[in-house]
Short mmCIF file of C-alpha atoms and ligand atoms in Angstrom, two decimals:
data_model
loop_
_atom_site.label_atom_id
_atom_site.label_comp_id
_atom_site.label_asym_id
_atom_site.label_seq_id
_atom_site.Cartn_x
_atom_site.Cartn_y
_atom_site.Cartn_z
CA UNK P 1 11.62 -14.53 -7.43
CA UNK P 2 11.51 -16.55 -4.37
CA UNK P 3 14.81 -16.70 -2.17
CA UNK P 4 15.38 -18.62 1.02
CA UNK P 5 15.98 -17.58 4.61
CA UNK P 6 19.26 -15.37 4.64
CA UNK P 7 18.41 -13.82 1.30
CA UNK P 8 20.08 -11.11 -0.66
CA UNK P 9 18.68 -7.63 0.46
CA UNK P 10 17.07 -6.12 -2.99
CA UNK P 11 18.74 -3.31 -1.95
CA UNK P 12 22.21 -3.51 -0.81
CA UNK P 13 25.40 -6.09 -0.81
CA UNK P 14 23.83 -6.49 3.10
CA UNK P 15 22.25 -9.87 4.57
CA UNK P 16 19.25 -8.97 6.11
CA UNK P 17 17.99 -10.29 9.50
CA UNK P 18 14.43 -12.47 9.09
CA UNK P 19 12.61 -10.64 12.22
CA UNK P 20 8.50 -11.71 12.29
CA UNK P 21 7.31 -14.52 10.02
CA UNK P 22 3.57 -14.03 9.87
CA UNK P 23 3.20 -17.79 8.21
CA UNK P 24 1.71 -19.07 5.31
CA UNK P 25 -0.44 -16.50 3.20
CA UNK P 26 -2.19 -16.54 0.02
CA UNK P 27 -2.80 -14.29 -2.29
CA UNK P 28 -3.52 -10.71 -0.90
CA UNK P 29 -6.35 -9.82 -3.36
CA UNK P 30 -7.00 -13.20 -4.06
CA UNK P 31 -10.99 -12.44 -4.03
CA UNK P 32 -12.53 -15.26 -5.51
CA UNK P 33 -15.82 -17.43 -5.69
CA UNK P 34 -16.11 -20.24 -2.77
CA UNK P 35 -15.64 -23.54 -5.01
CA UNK P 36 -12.68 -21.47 -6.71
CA UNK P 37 -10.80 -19.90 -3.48
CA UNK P 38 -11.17 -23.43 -1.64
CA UNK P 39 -9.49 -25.63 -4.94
CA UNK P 40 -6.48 -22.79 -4.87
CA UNK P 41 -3.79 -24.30 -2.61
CA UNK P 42 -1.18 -21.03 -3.68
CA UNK P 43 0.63 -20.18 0.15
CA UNK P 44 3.67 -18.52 0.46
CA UNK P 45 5.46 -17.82 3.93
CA UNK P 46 5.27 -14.04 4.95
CA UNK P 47 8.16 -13.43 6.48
CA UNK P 48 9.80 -10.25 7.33
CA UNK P 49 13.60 -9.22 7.45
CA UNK P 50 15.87 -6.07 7.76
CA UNK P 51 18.71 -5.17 6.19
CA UNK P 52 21.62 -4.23 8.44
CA UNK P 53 23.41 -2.14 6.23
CA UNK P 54 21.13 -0.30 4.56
CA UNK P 55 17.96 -0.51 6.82
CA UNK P 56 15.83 -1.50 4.40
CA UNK P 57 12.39 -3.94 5.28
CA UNK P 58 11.67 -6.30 3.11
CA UNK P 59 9.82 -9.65 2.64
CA UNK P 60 11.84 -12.64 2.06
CA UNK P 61 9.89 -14.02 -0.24
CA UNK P 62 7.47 -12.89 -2.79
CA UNK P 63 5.52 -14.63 -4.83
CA UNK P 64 5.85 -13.89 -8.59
CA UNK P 65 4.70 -10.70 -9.77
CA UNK P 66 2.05 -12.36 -12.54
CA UNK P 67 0.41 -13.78 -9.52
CA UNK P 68 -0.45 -11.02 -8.52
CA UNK P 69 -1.16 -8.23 -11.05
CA UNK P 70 -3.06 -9.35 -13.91
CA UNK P 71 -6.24 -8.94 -15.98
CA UNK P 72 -8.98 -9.74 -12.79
CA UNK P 73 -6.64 -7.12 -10.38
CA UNK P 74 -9.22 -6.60 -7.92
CA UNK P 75 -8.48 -2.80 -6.52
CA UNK P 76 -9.71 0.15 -8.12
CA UNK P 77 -8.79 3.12 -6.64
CA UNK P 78 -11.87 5.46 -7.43
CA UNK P 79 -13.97 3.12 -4.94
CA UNK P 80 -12.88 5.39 -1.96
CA UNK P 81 -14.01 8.96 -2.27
CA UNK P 82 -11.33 10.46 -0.20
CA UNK P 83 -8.78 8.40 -2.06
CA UNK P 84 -9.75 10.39 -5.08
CA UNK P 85 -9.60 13.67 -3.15
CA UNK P 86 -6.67 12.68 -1.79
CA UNK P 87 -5.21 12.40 -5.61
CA UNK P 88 -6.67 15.43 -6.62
CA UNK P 89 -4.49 17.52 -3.82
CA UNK P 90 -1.19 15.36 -4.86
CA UNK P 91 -1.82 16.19 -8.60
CA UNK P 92 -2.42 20.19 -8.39
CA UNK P 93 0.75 19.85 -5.62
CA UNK P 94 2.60 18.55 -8.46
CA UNK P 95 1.52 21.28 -11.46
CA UNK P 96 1.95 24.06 -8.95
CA UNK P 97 4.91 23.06 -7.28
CA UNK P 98 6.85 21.28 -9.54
CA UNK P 99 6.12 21.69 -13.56
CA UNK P 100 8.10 23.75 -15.40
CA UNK P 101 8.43 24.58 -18.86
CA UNK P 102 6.27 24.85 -21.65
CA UNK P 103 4.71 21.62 -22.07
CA UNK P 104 5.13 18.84 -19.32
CA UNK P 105 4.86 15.42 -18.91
CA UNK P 106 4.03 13.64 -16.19
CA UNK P 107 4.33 9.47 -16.02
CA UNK P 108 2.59 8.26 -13.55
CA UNK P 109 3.59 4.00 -12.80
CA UNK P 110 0.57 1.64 -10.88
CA UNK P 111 -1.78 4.30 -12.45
CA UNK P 112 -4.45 1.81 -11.88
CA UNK P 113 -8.57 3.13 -12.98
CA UNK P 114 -6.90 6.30 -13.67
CA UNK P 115 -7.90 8.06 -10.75
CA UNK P 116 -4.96 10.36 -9.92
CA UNK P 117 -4.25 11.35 -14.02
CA UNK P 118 -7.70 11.95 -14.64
CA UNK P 119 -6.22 15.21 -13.17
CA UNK P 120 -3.87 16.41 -15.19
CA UNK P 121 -6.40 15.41 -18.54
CA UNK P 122 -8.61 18.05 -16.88
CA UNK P 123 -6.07 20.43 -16.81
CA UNK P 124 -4.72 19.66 -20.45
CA UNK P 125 -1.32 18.28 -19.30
CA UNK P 126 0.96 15.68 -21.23
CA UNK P 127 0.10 12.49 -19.32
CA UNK P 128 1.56 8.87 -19.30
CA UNK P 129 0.34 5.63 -17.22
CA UNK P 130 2.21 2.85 -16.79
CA UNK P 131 -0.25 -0.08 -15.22
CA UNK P 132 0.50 -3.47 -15.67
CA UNK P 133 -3.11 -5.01 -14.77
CA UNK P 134 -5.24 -5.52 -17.74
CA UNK P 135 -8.57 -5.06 -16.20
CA UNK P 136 -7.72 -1.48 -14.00
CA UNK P 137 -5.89 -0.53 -17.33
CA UNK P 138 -8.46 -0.71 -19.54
CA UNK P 139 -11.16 1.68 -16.96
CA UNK P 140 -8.41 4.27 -17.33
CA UNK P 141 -8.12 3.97 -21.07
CA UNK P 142 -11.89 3.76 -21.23
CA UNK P 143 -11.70 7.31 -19.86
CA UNK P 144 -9.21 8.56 -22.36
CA UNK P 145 -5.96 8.64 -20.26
CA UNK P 146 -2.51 6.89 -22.02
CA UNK P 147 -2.26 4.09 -20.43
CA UNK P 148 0.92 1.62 -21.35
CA UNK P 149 -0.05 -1.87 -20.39
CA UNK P 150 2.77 -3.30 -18.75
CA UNK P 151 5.32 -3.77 -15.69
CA UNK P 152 7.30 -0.11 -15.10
CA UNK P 153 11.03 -1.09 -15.11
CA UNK P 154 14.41 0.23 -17.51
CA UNK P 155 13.29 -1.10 -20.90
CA UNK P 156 9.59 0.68 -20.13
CA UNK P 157 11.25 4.09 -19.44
CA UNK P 158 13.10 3.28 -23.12
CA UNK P 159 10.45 2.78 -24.88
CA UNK P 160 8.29 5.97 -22.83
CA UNK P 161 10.92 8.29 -23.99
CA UNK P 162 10.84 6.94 -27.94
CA UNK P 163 7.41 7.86 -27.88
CA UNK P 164 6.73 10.58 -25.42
CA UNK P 165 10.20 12.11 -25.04
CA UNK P 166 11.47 12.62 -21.65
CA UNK P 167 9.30 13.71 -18.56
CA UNK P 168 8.87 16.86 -15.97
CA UNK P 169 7.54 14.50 -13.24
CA UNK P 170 8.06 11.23 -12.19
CA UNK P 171 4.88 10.49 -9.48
CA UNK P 172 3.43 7.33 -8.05
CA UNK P 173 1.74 6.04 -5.11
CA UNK P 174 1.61 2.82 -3.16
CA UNK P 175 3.29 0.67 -6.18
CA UNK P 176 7.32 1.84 -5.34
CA UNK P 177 6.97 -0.29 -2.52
CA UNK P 178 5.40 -3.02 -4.12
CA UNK P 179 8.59 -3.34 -6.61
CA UNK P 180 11.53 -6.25 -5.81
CA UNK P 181 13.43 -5.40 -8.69
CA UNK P 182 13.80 -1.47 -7.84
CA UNK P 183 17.21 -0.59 -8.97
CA UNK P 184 15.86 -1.35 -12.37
CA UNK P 185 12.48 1.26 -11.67
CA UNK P 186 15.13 4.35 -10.55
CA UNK P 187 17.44 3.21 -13.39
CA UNK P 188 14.18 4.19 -15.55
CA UNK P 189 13.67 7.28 -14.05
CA UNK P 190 17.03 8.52 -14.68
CA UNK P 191 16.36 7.44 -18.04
CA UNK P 192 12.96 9.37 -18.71
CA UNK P 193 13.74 12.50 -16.38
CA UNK P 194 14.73 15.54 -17.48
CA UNK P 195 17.76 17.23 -15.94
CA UNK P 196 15.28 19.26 -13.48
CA UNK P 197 12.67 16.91 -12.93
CA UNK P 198 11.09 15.49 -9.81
CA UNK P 199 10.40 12.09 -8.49
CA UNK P 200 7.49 12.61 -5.79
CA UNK P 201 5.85 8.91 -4.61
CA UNK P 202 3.62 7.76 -1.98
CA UNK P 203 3.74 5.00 0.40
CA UNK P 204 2.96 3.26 3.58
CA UNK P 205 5.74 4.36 6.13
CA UNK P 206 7.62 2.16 8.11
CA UNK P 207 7.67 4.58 11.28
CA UNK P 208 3.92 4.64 11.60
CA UNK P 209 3.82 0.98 11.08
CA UNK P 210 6.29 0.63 13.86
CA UNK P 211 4.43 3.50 16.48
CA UNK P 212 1.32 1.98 15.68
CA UNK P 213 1.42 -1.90 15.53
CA UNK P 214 -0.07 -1.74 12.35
CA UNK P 215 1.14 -5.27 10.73
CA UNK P 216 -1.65 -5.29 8.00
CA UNK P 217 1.09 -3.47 5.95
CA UNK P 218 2.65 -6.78 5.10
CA UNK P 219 1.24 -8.87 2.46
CA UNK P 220 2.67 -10.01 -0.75
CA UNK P 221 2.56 -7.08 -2.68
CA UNK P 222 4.44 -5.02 -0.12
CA UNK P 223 8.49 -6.23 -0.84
CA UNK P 224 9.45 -3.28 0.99
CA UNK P 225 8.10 -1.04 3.71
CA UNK P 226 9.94 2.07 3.28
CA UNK P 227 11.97 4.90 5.51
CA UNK P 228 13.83 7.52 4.47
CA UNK P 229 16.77 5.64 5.25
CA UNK P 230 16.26 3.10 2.89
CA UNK P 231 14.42 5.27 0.25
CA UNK P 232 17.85 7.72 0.34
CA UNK P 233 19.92 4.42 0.10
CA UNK P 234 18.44 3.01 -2.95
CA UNK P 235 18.46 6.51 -5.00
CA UNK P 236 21.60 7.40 -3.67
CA UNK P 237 23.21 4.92 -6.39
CA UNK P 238 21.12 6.55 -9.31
CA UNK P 239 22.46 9.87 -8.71
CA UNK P 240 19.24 11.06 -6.64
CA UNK P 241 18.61 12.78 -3.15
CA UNK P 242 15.59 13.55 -1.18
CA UNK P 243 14.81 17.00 -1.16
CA UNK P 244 11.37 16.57 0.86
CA UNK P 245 9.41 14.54 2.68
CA UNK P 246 5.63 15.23 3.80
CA UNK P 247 3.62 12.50 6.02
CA UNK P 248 0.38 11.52 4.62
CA UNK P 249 -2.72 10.49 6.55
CA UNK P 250 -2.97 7.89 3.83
CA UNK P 251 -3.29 4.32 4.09
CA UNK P 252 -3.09 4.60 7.99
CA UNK P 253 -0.17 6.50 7.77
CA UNK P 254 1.91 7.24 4.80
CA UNK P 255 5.01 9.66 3.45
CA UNK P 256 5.09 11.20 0.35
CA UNK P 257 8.99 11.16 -1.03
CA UNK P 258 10.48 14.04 -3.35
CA UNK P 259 13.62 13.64 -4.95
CA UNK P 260 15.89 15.35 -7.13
CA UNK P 261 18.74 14.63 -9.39
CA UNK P 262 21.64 15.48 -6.21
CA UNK P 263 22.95 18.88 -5.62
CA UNK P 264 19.59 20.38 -7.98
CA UNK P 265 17.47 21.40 -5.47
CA UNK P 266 18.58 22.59 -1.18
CA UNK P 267 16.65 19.57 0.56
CA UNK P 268 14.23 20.97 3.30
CA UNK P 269 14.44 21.31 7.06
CA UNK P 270 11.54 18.24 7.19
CA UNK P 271 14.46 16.24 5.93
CA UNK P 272 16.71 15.79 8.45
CA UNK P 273 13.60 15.83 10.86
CA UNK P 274 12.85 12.77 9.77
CA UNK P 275 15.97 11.10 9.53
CA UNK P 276 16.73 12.26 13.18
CA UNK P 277 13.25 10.66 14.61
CA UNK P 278 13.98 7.44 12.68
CA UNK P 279 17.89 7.02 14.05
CA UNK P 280 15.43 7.72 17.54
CA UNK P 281 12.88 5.56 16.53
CA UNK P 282 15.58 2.97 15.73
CA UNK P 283 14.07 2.42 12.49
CA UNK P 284 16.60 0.55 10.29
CA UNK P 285 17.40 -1.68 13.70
CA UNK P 286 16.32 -5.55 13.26
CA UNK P 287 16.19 -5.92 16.83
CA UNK P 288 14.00 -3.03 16.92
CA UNK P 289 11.56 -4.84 14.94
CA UNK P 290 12.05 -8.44 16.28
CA UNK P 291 10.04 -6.54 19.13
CA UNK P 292 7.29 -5.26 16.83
CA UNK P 293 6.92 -9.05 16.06
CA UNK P 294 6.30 -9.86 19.59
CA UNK P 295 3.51 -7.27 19.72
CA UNK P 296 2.05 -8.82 16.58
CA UNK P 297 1.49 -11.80 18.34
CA UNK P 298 0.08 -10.18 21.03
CA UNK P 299 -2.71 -8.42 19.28
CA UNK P 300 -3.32 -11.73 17.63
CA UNK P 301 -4.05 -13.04 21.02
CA UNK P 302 -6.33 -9.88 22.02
CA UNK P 303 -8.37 -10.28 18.87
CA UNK P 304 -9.18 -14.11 18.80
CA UNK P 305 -9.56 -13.90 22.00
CA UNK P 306 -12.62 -11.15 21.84
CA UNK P 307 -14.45 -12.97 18.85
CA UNK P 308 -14.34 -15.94 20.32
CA UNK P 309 -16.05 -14.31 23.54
CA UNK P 310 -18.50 -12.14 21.47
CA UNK P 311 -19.49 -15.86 19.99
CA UNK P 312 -19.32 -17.35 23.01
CA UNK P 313 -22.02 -14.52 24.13
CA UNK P 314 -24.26 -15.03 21.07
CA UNK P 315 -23.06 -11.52 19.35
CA UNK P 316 -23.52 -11.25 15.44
CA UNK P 317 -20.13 -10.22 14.23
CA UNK P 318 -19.39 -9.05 10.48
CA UNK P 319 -16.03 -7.18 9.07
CA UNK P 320 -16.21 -4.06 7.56
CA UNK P 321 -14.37 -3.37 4.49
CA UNK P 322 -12.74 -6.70 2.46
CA UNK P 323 -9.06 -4.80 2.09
CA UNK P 324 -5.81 -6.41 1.04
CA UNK P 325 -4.99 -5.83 4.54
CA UNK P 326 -7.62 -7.89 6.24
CA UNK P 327 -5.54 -11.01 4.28
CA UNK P 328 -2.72 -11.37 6.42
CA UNK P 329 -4.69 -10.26 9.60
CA UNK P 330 -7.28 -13.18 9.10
CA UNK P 331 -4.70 -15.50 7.95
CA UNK P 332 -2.39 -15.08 10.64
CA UNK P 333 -4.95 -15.12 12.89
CA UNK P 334 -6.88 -18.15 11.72
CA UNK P 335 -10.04 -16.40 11.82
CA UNK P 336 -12.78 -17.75 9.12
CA UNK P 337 -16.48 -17.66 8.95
CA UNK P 338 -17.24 -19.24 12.22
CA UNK P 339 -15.83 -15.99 13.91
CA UNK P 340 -16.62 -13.35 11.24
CA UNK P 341 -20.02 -14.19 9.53
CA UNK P 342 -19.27 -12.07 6.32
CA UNK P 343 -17.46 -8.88 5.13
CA UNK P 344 -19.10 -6.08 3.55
CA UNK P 345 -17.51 -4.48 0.81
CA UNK P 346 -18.61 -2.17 -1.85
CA UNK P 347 -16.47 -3.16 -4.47
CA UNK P 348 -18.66 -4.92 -6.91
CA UNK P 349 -16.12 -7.44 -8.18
CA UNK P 350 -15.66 -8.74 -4.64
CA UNK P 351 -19.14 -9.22 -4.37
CA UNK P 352 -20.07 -13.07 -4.60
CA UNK P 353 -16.10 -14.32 -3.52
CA UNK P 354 -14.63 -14.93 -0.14
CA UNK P 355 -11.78 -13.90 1.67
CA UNK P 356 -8.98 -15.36 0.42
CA UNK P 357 -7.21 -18.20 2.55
CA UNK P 358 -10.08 -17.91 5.23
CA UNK P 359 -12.97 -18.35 3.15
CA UNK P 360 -15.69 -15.38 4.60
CA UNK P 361 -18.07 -14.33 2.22
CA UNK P 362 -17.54 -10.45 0.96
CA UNK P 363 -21.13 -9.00 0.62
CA UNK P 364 -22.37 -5.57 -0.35
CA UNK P 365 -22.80 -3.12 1.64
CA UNK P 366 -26.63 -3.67 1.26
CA UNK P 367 -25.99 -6.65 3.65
CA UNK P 368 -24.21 -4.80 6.41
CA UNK P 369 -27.75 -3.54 7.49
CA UNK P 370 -30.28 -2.60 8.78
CA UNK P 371 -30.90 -4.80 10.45
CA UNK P 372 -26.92 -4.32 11.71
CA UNK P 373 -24.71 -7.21 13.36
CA UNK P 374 -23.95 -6.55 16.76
CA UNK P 375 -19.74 -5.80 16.39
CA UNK P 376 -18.68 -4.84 13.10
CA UNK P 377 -14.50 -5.36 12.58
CA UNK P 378 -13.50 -2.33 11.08
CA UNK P 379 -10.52 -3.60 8.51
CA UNK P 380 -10.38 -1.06 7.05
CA UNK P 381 -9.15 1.03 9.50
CA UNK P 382 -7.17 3.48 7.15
CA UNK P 383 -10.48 4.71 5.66
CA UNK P 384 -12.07 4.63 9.13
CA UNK P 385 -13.12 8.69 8.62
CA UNK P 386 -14.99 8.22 5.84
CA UNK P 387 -16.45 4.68 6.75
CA UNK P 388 -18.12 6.30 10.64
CA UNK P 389 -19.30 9.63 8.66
CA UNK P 390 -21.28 6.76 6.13
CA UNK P 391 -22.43 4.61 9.11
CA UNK P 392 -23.76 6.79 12.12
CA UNK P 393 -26.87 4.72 12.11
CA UNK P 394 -25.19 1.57 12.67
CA UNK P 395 -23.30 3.25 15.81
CA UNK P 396 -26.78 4.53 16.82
CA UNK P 397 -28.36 1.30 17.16
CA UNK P 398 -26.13 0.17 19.47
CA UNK P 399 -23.52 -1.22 17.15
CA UNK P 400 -20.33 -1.13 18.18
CA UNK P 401 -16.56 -0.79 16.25
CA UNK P 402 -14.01 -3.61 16.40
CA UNK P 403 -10.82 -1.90 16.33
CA UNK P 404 -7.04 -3.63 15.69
CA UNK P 405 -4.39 -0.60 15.81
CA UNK P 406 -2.69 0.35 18.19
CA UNK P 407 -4.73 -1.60 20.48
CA UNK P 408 -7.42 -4.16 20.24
CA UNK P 409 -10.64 -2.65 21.11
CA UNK P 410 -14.20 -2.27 20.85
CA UNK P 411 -15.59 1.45 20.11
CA UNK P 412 -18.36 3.29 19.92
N1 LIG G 1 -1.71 4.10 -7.41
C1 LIG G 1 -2.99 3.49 -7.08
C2 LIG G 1 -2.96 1.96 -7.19
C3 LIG G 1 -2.15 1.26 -6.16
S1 LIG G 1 -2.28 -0.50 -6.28
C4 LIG G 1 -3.43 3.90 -5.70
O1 LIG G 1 -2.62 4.36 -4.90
O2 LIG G 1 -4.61 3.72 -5.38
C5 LIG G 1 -0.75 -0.89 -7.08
C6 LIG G 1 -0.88 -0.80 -8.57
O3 LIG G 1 0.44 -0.91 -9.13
C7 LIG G 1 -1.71 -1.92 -9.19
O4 LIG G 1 -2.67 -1.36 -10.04
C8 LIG G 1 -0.67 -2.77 -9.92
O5 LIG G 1 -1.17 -3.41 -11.05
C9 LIG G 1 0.41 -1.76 -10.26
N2 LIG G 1 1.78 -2.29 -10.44
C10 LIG G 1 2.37 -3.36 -9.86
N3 LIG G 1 3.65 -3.50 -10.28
C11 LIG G 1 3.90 -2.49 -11.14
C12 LIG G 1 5.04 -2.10 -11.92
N4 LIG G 1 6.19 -2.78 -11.91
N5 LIG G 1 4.93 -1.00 -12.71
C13 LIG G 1 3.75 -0.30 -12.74
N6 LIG G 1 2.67 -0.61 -12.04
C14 LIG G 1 2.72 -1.71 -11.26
P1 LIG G 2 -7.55 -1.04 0.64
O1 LIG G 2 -7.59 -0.74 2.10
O2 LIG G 2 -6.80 -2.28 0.30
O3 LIG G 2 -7.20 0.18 -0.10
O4 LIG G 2 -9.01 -1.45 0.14
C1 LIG G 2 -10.12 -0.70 0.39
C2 LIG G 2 -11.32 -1.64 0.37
O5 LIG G 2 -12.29 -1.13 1.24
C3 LIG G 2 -12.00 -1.74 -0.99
O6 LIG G 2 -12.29 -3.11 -1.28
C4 LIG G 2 -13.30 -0.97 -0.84
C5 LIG G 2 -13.57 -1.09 0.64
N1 LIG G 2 -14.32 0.01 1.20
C6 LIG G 2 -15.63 -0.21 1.63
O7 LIG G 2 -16.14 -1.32 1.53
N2 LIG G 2 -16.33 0.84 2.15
C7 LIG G 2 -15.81 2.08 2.25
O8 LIG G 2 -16.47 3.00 2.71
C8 LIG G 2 -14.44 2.29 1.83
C9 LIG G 2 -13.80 3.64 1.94
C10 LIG G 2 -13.75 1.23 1.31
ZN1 LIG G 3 20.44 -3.66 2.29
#
């Protein structure tokens, strides 16, 4: 799955531009005992293009997908609260707003512990996952939801419909994006949707990426980093339009995609909103983002710079939070134990393991304090609402917030 500089785009017949290479990365979620993460030489460049004919962002290289989903996956979505009440608002959304008829189904793909069908069990509605990773597969089975343990492409939707027949609503969240081979995904959901059914899916959006700075959103698992543009373009060739849009405070800034089969359903005003700021916004524009790269390397500066004077002043600095994200900011940033003691986490599978690439222990959140470090890096930043309502005390004591995006900065 690995192509060179000048690549296909996944997308289109297009060439797309390479605009910010953010060097050599391992494994996002790579989480893994010292002796282990040290002997594991896996890198792969991140480097970022954009399609000039359909718009589309994309990696130019990926590593293969078994390196990266499999039976020690180390996210679980039920470890954030608000994540799960997040879910909980999508899936009533969906039964009120979209399922019709007298008995549903709803497939949901990168269904992960569970989390957002867990839902529609409670409300007695036909449910599907489709989750490829053996270990988050298994909680949600464990719990009584359907889970099918394997990749979501064509020959899944086949084998869904043999067995389930075909389904009301399509929904996922931050897995579309994570998908290099997605003409075969949509060719699946024309397969396994019924003439009136919806596709509604989640992810990190490329214009909050680009208004905020926020470069975290590129690590392996993210091929793509979506706009409407690009969504419309790759659906467009299934038979599918958008018929809504709705930004998501998500993830640090997210938009949830509806589409129909084209011509079923009037698309709404928020629509063409959208697709007016981005032509504004000069979303699809590889230049545009050639200049997001030179702010990347910017921050870079801003935040090596601080931790190396917060050491240089004797501060105690720890992370917060040991996200996929915080891989490609430590990695392209070459910043490893000497700057960042350790990262609390409260994901007990990280416990024990290091950051992968940069090698800074992940501890519980026992470890964060009391006593507290001085400066605390918030990574991540996306759940920073729920993370400052958890850890007043810290801020009370005179710690103080590292923050990244839009600017680098300490907070109170
Ligand atoms: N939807 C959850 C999990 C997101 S993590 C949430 O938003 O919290 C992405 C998940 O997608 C992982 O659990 C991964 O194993 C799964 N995944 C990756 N490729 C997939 C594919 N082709 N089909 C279905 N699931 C996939
Ligand atoms: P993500 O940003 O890649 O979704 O990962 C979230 C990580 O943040 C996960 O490992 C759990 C961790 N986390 C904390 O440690 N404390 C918290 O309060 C929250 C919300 C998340
Ligand atoms: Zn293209």
């Amino acid at each position: 799955m690995s192509e060179p500089a000048g690549h296909r785009c996944r997308i289109c017949t297009g060439t797309p531009v390479p605009v910010h290479s953010f060097g050599m990365q391992p494994i996002a979620n790579a989480f893994r005992p010292a002796a282990v993460s040290a002997a594991d030489t896996y890198r792969f460049e991140l480097a970022v293009s954009v399609c000039p004919q359909c718009g589309t962002v994309q990696l130019i290289d990926q590593p293969d997908r078994e390196q990266m989903f499999h039976g020690e996956y180390a996210f679980f979505t039920g470890t954030s609260r608000a994540m799960t009440e997040h879910f909980a608002r999508f899936a009533a959304w969906v039964r009120d707003e979209h399922l019709r008829g007298d008995d549903p189904l709803v497939v949901e793909i990168g269904s992960n512990d569970g989390t957002l069908l867990a839902n529609f069990q409670q409300w007695n509605i036909r449910h599907v996952g489709v989750e490829p990773s053996a270990n988050v597969a298994r909680a949600a089975q464990a719990r009584g939801i359907p889970t099918e343990v394997r990749f979501f492409d064509a020959d899944a939707a086949r084998a869904i419909v043999a067995t389930h027949g075909q389904a009301s609503a399509f929904i996922a969240a931050n897995v579309m994006c994570h998908i290099p081979y997605l003409h075969s995904v949509v060719e699946g959901i024309d397969l396994l949707l019924g003439e009136d059914g919806i596709v509604a899916f989640e992810d990190p959006y490329a214009g909050d990426v680009l208004a905020k700075g926020s470069y975290d959103q590129f690590y392996d698992e993210h091929v793509f980093l979506f706009s409407l543009h690009s969504v419309a373009a790759v659906f467009a060739r299934h038979g599918f339009e958008l018929v809504d849009v709705q930004p998501q405070m998500t993830h640090g800034g997210s938009m949830r995609y509806v589409l129909a089969r084209t011509g079923k359903r009037t698309p709404t005003a928020a629509v063409r909103e959208y697709l007016d700021r981005e032509v504004a916004q000069r979303i699809t524009d590889p230049a545009r983002w050639k200049e997001f790269g030179r702010r990347c390397e910017a921050s870079k500066q801003a935040l090596v710079s601080l931790l190396r004077d917060l050491k240089a002043a004797g501060k105690t600095v720890a992370g917060y939070a040991a996200t996929s994200k915080s891989t490609t900011i430590l990695n392209y940033c070459g910043i490893g134990p000497d700057l960042i003691a350790f990262i609390s986490d409260t994901t007990p599978i990280k416990h024990g393991t290091v950051t992968p690439g940069t090698g800074i222990p992940v501890v519980p959140r026992a470890a964060f304090g009391p006593p507290y470090p001085d400066y605390a890096v918030l990574f991540g930043w996306n759940h920073e609402t729920e993370i400052r309502a958890k850890e007043q005390e810290f801020v009370a004591g005179g710690g103080r917030w590292i923050r990244f995006f839009p600017d680098v900065e300490i907070v109170s």
